[in-house]
Coordinates of C-alpha atoms and ligand atoms in Angstrom, one line a residue:
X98 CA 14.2 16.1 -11.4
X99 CA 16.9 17.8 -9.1
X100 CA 17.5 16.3 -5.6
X101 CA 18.0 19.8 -4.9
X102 CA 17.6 19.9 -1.1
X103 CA 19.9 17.1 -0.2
X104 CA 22.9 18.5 -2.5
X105 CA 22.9 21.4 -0.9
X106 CA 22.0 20.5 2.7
X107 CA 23.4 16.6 3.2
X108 CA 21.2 16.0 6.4
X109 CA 20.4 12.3 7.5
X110 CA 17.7 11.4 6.5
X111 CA 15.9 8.4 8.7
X112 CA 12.5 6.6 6.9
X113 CA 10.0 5.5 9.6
X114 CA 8.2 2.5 8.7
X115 CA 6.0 -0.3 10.2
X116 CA 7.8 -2.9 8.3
X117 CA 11.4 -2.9 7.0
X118 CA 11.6 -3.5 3.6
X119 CA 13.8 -6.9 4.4
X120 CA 12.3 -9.5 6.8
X121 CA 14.8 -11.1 8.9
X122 CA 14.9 -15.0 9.8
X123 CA 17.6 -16.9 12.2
X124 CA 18.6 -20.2 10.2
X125 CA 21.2 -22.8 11.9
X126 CA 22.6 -19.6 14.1
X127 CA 22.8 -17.3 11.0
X128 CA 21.0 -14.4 10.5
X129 CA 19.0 -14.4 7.1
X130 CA 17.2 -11.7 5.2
X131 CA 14.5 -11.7 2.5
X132 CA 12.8 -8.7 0.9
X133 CA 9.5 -7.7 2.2
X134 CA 6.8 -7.9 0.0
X135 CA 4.6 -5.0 0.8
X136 CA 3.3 -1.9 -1.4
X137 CA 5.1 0.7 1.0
X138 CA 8.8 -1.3 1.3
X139 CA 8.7 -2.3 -2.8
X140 CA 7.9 1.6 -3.6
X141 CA 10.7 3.3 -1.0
X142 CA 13.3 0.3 -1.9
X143 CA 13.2 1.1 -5.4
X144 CA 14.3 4.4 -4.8
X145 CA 16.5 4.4 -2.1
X146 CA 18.7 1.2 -3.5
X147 CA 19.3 3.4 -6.8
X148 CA 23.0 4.0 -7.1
X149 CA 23.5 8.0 -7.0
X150 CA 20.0 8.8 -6.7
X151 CA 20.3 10.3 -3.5
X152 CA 23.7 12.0 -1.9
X153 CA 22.3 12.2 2.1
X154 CA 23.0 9.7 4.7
X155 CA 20.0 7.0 5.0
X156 CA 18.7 4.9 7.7
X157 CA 15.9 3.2 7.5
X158 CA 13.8 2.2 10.9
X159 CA 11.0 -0.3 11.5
X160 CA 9.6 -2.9 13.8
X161 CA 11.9 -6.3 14.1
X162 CA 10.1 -9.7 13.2
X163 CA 12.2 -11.5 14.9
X164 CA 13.1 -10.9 18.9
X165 CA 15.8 -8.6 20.3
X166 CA 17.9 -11.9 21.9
X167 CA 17.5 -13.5 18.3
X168 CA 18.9 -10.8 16.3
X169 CA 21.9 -10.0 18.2
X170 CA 23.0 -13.6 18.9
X171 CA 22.6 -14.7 15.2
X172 CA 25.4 -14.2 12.8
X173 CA 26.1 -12.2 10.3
X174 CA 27.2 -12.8 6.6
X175 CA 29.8 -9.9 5.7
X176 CA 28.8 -9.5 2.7
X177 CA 25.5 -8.5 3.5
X178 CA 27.5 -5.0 4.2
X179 CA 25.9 -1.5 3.7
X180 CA 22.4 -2.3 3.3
X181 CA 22.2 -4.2 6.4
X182 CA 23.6 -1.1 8.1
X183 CA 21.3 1.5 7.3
X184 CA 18.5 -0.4 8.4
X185 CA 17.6 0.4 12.0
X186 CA 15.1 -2.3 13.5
X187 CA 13.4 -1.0 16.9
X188 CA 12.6 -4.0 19.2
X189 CA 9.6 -4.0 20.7
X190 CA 8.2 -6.5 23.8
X191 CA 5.4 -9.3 21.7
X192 CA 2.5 -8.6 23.9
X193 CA 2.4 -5.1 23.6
X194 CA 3.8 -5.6 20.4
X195 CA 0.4 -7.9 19.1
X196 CA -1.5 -5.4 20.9
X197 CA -0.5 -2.9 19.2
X198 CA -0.3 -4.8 15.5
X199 CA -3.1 -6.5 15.3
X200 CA -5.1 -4.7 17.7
X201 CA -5.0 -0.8 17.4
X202 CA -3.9 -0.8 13.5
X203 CA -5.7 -3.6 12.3
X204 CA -8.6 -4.0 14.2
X205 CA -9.4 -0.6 14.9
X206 CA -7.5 1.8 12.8
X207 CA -7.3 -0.2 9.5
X208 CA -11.1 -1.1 9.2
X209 CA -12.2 2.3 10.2
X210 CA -10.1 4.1 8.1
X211 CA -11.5 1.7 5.1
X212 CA -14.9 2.4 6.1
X213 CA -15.7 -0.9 7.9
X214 CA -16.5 0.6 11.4
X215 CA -18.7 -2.8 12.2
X216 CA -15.5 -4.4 12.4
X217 CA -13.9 -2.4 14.9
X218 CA -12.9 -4.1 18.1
X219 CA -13.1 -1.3 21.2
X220 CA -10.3 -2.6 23.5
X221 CA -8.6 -0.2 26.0
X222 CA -5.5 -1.9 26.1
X223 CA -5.1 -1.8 22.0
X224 CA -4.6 2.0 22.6
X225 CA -2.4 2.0 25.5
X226 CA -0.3 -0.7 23.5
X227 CA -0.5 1.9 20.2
X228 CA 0.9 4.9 22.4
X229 CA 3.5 2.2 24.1
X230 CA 4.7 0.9 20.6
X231 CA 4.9 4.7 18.9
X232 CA 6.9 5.6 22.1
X233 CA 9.5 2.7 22.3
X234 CA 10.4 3.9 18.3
X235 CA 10.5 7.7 19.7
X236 CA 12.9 6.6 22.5
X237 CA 14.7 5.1 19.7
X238 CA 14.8 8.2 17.2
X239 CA 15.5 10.1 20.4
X240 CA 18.6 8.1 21.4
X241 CA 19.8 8.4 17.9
X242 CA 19.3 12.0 16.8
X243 CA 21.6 13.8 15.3
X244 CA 21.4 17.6 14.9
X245 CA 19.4 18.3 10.9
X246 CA 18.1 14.6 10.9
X247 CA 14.8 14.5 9.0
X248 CA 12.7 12.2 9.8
X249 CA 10.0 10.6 7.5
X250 CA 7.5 8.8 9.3
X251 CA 4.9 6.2 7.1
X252 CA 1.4 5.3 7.8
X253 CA -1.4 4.6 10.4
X254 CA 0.9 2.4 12.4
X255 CA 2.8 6.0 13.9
X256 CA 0.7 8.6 14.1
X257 CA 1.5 9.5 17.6
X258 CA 5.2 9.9 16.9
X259 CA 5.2 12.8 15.2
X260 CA 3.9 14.5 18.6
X261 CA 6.2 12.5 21.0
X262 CA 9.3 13.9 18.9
X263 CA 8.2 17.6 18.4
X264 CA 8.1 17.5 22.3
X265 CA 11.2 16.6 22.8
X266 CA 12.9 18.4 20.0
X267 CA 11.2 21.4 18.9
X268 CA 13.1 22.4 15.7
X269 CA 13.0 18.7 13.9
X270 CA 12.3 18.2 10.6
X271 CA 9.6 15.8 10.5
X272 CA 7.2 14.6 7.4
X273 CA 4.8 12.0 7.7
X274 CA 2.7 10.2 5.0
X275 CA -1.0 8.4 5.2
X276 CA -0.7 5.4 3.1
X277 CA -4.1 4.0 3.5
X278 CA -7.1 6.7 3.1
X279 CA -8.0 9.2 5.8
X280 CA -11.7 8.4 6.3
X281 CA -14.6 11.1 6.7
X282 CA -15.1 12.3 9.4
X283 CA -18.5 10.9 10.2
X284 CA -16.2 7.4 10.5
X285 CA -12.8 9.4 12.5
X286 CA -15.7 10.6 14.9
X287 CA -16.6 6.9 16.4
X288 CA -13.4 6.6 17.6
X289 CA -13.5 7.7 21.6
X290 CA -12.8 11.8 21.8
X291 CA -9.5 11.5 23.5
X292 CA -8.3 9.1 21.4
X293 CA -9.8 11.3 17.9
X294 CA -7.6 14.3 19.8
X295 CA -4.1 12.1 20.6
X296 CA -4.5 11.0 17.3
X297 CA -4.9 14.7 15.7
X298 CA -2.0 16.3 17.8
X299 CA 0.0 13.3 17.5
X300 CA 0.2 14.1 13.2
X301 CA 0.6 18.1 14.1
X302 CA 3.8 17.3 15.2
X303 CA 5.1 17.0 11.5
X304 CA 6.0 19.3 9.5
X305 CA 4.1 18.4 6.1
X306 CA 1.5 15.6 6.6
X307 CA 0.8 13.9 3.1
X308 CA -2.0 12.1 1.4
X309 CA -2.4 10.1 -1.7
X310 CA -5.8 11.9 -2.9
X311 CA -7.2 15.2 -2.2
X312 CA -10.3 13.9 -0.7
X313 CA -8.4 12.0 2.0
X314 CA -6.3 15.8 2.6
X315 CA -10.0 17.5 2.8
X316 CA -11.3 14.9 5.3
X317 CA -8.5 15.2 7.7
X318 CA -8.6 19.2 7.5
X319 CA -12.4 18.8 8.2
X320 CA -11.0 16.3 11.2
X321 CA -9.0 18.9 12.6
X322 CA -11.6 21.8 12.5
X323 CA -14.0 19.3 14.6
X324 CA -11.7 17.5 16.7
X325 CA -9.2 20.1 18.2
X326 CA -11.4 23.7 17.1
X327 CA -8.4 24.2 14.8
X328 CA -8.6 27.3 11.6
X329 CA -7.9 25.3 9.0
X330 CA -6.3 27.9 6.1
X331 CA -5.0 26.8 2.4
X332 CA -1.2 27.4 3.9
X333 CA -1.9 24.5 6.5
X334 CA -2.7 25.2 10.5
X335 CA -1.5 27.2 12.7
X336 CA -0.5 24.8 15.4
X337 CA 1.7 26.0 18.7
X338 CA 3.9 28.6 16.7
X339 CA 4.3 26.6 13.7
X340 CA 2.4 25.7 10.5
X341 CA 1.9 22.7 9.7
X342 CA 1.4 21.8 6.0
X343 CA -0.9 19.1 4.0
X344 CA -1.5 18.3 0.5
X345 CA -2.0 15.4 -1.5
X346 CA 1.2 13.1 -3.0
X347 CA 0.1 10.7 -4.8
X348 CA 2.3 7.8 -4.7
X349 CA 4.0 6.1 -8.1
X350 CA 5.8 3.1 -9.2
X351 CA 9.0 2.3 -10.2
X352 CA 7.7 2.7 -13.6
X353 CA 11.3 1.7 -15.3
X354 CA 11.6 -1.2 -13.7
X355 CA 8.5 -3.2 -14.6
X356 CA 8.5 -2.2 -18.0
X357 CA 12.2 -3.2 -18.6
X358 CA 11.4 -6.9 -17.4
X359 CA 8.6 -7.2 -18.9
X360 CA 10.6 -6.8 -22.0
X361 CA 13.6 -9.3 -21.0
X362 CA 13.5 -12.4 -22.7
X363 CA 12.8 -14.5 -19.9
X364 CA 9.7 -12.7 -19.2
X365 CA 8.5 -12.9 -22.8
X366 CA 8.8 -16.3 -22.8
X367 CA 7.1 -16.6 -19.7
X368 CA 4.3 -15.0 -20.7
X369 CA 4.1 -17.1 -23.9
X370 CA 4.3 -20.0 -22.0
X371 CA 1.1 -18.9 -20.0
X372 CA -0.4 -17.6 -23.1
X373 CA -0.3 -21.2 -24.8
X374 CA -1.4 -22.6 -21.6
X375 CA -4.6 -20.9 -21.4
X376 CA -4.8 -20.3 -25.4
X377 CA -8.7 -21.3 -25.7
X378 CA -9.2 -18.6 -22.5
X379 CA -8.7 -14.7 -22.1
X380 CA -7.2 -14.2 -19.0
X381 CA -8.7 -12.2 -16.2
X382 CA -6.1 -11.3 -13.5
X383 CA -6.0 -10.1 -10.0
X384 CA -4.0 -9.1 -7.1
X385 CA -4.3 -8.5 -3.8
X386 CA -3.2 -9.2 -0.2
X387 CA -6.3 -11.2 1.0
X388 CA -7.9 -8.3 2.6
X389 CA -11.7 -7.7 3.3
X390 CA -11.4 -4.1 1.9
X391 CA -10.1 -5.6 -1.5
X392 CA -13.5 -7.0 -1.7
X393 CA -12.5 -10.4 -3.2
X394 CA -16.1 -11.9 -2.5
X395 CA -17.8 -8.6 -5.1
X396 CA -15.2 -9.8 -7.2
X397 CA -16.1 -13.6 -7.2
X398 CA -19.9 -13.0 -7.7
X399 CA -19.6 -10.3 -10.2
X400 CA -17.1 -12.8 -12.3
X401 CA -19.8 -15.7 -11.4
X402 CA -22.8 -13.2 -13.0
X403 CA -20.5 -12.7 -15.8
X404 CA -20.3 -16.2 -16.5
X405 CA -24.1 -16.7 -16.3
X406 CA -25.6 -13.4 -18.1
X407 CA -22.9 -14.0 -21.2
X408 CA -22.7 -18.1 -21.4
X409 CA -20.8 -17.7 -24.7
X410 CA -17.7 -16.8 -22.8
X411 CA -17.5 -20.0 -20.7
X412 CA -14.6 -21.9 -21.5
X413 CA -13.2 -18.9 -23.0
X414 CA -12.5 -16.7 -19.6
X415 CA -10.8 -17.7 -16.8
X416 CA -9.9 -15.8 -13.7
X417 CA -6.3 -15.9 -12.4
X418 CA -6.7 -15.2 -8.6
X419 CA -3.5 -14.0 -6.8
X420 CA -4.1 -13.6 -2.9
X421 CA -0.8 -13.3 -0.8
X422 CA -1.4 -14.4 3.3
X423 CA -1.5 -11.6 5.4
X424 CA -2.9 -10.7 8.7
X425 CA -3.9 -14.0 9.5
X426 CA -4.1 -14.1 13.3
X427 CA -7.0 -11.7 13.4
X428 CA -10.3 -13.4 12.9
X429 CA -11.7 -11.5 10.2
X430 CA -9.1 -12.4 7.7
X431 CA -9.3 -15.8 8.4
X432 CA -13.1 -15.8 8.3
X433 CA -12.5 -13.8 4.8
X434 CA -10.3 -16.6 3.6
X435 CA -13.0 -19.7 4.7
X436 CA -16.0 -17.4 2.8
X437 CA -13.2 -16.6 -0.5
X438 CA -12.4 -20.5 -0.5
X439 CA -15.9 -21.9 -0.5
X440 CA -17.2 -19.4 -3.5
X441 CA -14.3 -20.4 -5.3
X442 CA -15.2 -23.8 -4.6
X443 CA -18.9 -23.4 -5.4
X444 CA -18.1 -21.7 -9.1
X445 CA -16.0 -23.8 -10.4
X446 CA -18.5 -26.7 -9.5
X447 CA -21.0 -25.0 -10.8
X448 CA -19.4 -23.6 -14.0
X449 CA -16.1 -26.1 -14.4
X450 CA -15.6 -28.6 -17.5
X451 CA -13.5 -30.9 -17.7
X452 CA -11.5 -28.9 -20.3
X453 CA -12.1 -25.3 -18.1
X454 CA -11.5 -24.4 -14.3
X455 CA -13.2 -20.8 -14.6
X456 CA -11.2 -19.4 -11.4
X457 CA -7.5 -20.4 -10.8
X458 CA -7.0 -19.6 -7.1
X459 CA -3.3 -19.4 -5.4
X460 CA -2.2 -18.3 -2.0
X461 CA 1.1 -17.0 -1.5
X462 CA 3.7 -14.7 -2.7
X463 CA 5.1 -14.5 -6.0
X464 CA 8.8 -13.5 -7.0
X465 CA 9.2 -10.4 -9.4
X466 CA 9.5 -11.6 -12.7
X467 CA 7.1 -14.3 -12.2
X468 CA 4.5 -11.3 -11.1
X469 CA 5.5 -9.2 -14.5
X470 CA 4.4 -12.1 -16.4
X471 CA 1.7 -12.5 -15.1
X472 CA 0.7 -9.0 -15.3
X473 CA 2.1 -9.4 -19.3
X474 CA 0.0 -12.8 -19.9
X475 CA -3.3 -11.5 -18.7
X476 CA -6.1 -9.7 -20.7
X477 CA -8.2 -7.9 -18.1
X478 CA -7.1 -6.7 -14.8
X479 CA -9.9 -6.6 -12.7
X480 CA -9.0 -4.6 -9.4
X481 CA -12.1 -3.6 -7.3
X482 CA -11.2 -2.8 -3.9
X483 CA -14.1 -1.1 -1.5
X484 CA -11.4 1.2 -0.6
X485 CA -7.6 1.5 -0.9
X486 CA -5.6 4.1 -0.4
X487 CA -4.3 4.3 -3.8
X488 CA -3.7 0.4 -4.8
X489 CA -0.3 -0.4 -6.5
X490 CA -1.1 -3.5 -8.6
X491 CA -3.3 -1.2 -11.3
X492 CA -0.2 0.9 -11.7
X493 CA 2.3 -2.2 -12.1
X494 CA -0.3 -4.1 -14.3
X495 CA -0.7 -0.8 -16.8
X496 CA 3.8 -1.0 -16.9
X497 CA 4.3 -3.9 -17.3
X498 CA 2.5 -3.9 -21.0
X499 CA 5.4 -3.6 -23.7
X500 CA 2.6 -3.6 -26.3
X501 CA 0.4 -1.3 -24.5
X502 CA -2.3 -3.9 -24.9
X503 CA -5.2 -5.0 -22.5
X504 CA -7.8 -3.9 -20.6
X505 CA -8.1 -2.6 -16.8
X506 CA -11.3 -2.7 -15.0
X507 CA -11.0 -0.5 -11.5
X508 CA -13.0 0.5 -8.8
X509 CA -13.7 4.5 -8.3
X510 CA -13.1 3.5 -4.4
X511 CA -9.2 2.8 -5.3
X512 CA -6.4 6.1 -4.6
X513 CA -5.4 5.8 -7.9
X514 CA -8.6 5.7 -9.7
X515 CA -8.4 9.7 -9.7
X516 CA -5.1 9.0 -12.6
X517 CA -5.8 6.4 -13.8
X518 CA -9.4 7.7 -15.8
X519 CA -8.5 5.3 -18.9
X520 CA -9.8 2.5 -17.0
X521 CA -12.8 1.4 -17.0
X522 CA -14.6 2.3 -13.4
X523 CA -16.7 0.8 -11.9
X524 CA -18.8 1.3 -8.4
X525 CA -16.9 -1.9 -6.5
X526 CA -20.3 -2.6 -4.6
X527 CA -22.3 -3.3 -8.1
X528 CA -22.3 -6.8 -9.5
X529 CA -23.6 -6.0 -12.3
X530 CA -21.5 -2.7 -13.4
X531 CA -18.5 -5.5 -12.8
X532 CA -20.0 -8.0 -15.3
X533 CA -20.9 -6.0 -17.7
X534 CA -17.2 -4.4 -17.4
X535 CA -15.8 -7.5 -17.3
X536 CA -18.0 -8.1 -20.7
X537 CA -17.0 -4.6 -22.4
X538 CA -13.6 -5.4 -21.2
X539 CA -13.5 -8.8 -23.4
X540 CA -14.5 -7.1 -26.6
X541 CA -12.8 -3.6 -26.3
X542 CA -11.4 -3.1 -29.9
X543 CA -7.0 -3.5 -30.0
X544 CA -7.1 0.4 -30.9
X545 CA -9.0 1.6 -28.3
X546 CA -7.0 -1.0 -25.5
X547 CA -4.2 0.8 -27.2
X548 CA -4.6 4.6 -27.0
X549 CA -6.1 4.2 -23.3
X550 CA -3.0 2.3 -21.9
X551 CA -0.4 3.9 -23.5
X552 CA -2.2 7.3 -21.9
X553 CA -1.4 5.1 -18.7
X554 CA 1.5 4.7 -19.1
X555 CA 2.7 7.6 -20.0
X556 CA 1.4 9.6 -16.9
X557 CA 2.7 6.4 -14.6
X558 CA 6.6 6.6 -16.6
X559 CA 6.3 10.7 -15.8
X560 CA 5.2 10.4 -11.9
X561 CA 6.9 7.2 -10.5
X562 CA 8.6 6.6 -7.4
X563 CA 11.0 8.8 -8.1
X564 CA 9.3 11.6 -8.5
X565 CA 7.1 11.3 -5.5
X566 CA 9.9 10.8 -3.0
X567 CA 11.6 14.2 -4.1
X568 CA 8.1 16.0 -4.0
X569 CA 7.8 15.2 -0.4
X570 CA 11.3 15.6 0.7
X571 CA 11.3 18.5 -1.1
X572 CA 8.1 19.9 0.9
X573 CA 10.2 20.0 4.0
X574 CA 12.9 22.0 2.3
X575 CA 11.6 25.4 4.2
X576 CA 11.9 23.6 7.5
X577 CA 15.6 22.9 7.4
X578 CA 18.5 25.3 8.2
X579 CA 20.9 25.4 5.7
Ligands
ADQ251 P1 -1.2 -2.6 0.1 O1 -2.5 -2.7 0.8 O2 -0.2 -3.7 0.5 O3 -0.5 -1.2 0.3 P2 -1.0 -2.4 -2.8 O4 -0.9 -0.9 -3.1 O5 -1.9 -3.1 -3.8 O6 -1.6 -2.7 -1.4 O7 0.4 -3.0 -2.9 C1 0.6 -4.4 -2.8 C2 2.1 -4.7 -3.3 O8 2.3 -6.1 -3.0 C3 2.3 -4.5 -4.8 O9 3.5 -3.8 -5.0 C4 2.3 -5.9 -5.4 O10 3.2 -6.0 -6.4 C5 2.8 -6.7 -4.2 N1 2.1 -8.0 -4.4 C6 0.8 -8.3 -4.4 N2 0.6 -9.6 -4.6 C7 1.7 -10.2 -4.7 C8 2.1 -11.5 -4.9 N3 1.2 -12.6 -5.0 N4 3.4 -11.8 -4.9 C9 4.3 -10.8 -4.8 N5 4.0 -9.5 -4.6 C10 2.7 -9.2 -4.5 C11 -0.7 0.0 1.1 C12 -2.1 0.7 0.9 C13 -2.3 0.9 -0.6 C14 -1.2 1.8 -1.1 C15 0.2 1.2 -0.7 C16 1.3 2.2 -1.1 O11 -3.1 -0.2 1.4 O12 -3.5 1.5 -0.9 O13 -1.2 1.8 -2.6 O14 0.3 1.0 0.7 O15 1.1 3.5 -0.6

């Protein structure tokens, strides 16, 4: 597809993010940057490092890891060149920064909008930090603007900023997209009333808001009918002499990519070498940042019933567990991980041989192709989040299949269960639908593993990343000049 808008128009376009998609690190005086690992920073980097894929002017800005005095001191490798340039990183001060982190987003904001609102922690300050933080990056933006900018703002972390900007400069371009889901409103209404309204006007400063699933674009309509008395029409709102616009973009993957090394040769032989390592076992794999919402425990126990309702498959399953650290100064997650590591610990007392672990647990990140092989050497993917916004790791597991072989198991809670109906779905709260899957899953004839990923992939290789990032820049084609 066309990049038609920025071949004919050239603006700058400036991506908003929480994270940047490099972490940065001071070493021995010298500044030192890794990529980040995250869904939204692997999806957009994909893109936007693509030679020639996009002819506009890019900068990219997010919060700094590191402090302000740190960055500028430490020094630079030249060669680090262009990239290093277009990425923007906004400083902002660690206590309101924390506040604003792991307070507003992820202990209000991330468990409500993932239906957990008994973990909510009401805290004054955590909004007054939120509005602080979204502010210091509009001063940024502000300072920086240049007439025709577009700015693309991403996820839960800003969605004040789309206001704070429109106030400031009436006639900017501005998109912003909801990575995670946009709850119900019976869940968006415990938040306090001036907060549910900041929060509403705050995204009715964009231009196009975007969602991953229709259902999330119904419940924020339904939001903004109860919240601010807004007519909702199928054109968008009608909001202070403008219309704003929302619809559902589903994101993709760089398809291309993870199918091309998973056919390399190192990967190949990766993946044999796993293969022969577990050759007496099928392999069921998973995923995840080790999140409550990815519901790791369901997962555990449902394996565990597995293991006792079919007792002819022990010592000939075993369950890969991937969970990469995240979040880990908020309480929750680290009472998730204690309650994950014991049940771990209990199964595989219970169940273990001495020839058979039944789950292989690890903890951290993985590097790319290591991740492809994995994804390559494993049977079943088992992904049964309580709710994601649309989860990335069923798309990269389906591509990264050169023989369009094995099975996914994926819960109807996940974004991308709504494309990906091959699968097999299953309710992520039912034990037993996840055995019995996980069962179905084992025996599901080489034809029939066949015709339903290859339908996969052939939907993921036809809306990747690609595709999605020109849908939504393309959406905010009528709001430029020419
Ligand atoms: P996340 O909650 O981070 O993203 P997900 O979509 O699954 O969840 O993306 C995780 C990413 O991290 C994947 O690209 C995966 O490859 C990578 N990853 C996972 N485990 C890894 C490991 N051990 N080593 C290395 N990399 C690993 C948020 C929303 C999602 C939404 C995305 C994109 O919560 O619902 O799909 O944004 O919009």
């Amino acid at each position: 597809m066309a990049y038609r808008m920025h071949e004919s128009v050239k603006n700058r376009l400036t991506l908003v993010s929480y994270r940047l998609p490099v972490r940065f690190s001071v070493a021995a005086g010298r500044l030192e940057v890794k990529q980040s690992t995250g869904g939204l920073a692997t999806a957009l980097s994909s893109y936007f490092d693509e030679e020639g894929s996009h002819s506009h002017e890019l900068r990219w800005m997010g919060v700094c890891d590191i402090s302000e005095e740190k960055y500028r001191s430490a020094q630079r490798d030249p060669s680090a060149g262009d990239r290093l340039n277009s990425l923007h990183p906004v400083f902002i001060e660690s206590r309101v920064g924390d506040l604003f982190y792991n307070g507003f987003c992820n202990s209000v904001l991330w468990p409500l909008f993932h239906y957990f609102p008994s973990f909510v922690v009401y805290d004054d300050t955590y909004f007054a930090a939120y509005r602080k933080a979204n502010q210091v990056v509009a001063d940024e933006i502000l300072a920086t603007y240049r007439e025709g900018d577009i700015i693309w703002i991403h996820d839960y972390h800003f969605m004040l900023l789309p206001g704070m900007l429109r106030r400031r400069i009436p006639e900017v371009c501005i998109g912003f997209f909801l990575h995670i889901p946009f709850p119900s409103y019976e869940l968006f209404r415990v938040l306090p009333r001036n907060w549910q309204r900041e929060i509403m006007s705050g995204l009715l400063g964009a231009d196009v808001v975007g969602f991953h699933t229709a259902d999330y674009t119904m419940h924020f309509r339904e939001s903004l009918s109860r919240t601010l008395h807004l007519k909702v029409t199928p054109e968008g709102v009608p909001y202070q002499g403008r219309t704003v616009r929302m619809r559902p973009f589903p994101i993709g993957i760089d398809f291309r990519r993870f199918s091309e090394v998973a056919n390399t040769s190192a990967v190949r032989k990766e993946v044999q070498k796993i293969r022969e390592r577990f050759r007496a076992s099928k392999l069921v794999l998973s995923v995840d940042r080790l999140d409550y919402t990815k519901a790791i425990v369901n997962r555990l126990e449902s394996f565990e019933l597995f293991l006792k309702l079919n007792p002819k498959y022990r010592e000939k399953a075993t369950y890969l567990l991937l969970l990469v650290p995240t979040r880990d100064s908020i309480l929750k997650y680290r009472e998730n991980k204690l309650i994950v590591e014991t049940l771990i610990g209990r199964i595989n007392g219970l169940y273990g041989t001495l020839n058979w672990t039944p789950i292989i647990y690890q903890y951290r990140s993985l590097d790319f192709p290591k991740l492809v092989a994995l994804y390559g050497a494993s049977h079943i993917a088992l992904i049964t989040p309580l709710r994601d916004g649309m989860n990335l790791v069923a798309k990269e597991f389906v591509a990264s299949r050169p023989e369009a072989d094995g099975v996914l198991i994926l819960s109807d809670a996940a974004g991308c269960a709504n494309e990906l109906q091959q699968a097999i779905i299953v309710n992520p709260f039912d034990r037993h639908e996840i055995a019995e899957a996980i069962r179905l899953a084992m025996e599901q004839p080489l034809e029939d593993q066949r015709r339903r990923i290859q339908a996969m992939q052939e939907h993921l290789h036809h809306h990747d990343v690609r595709r999605w990032v020109e849908e939504f820049l393309m959406s905010l084609e009528p709001q430029l000049s020419p």
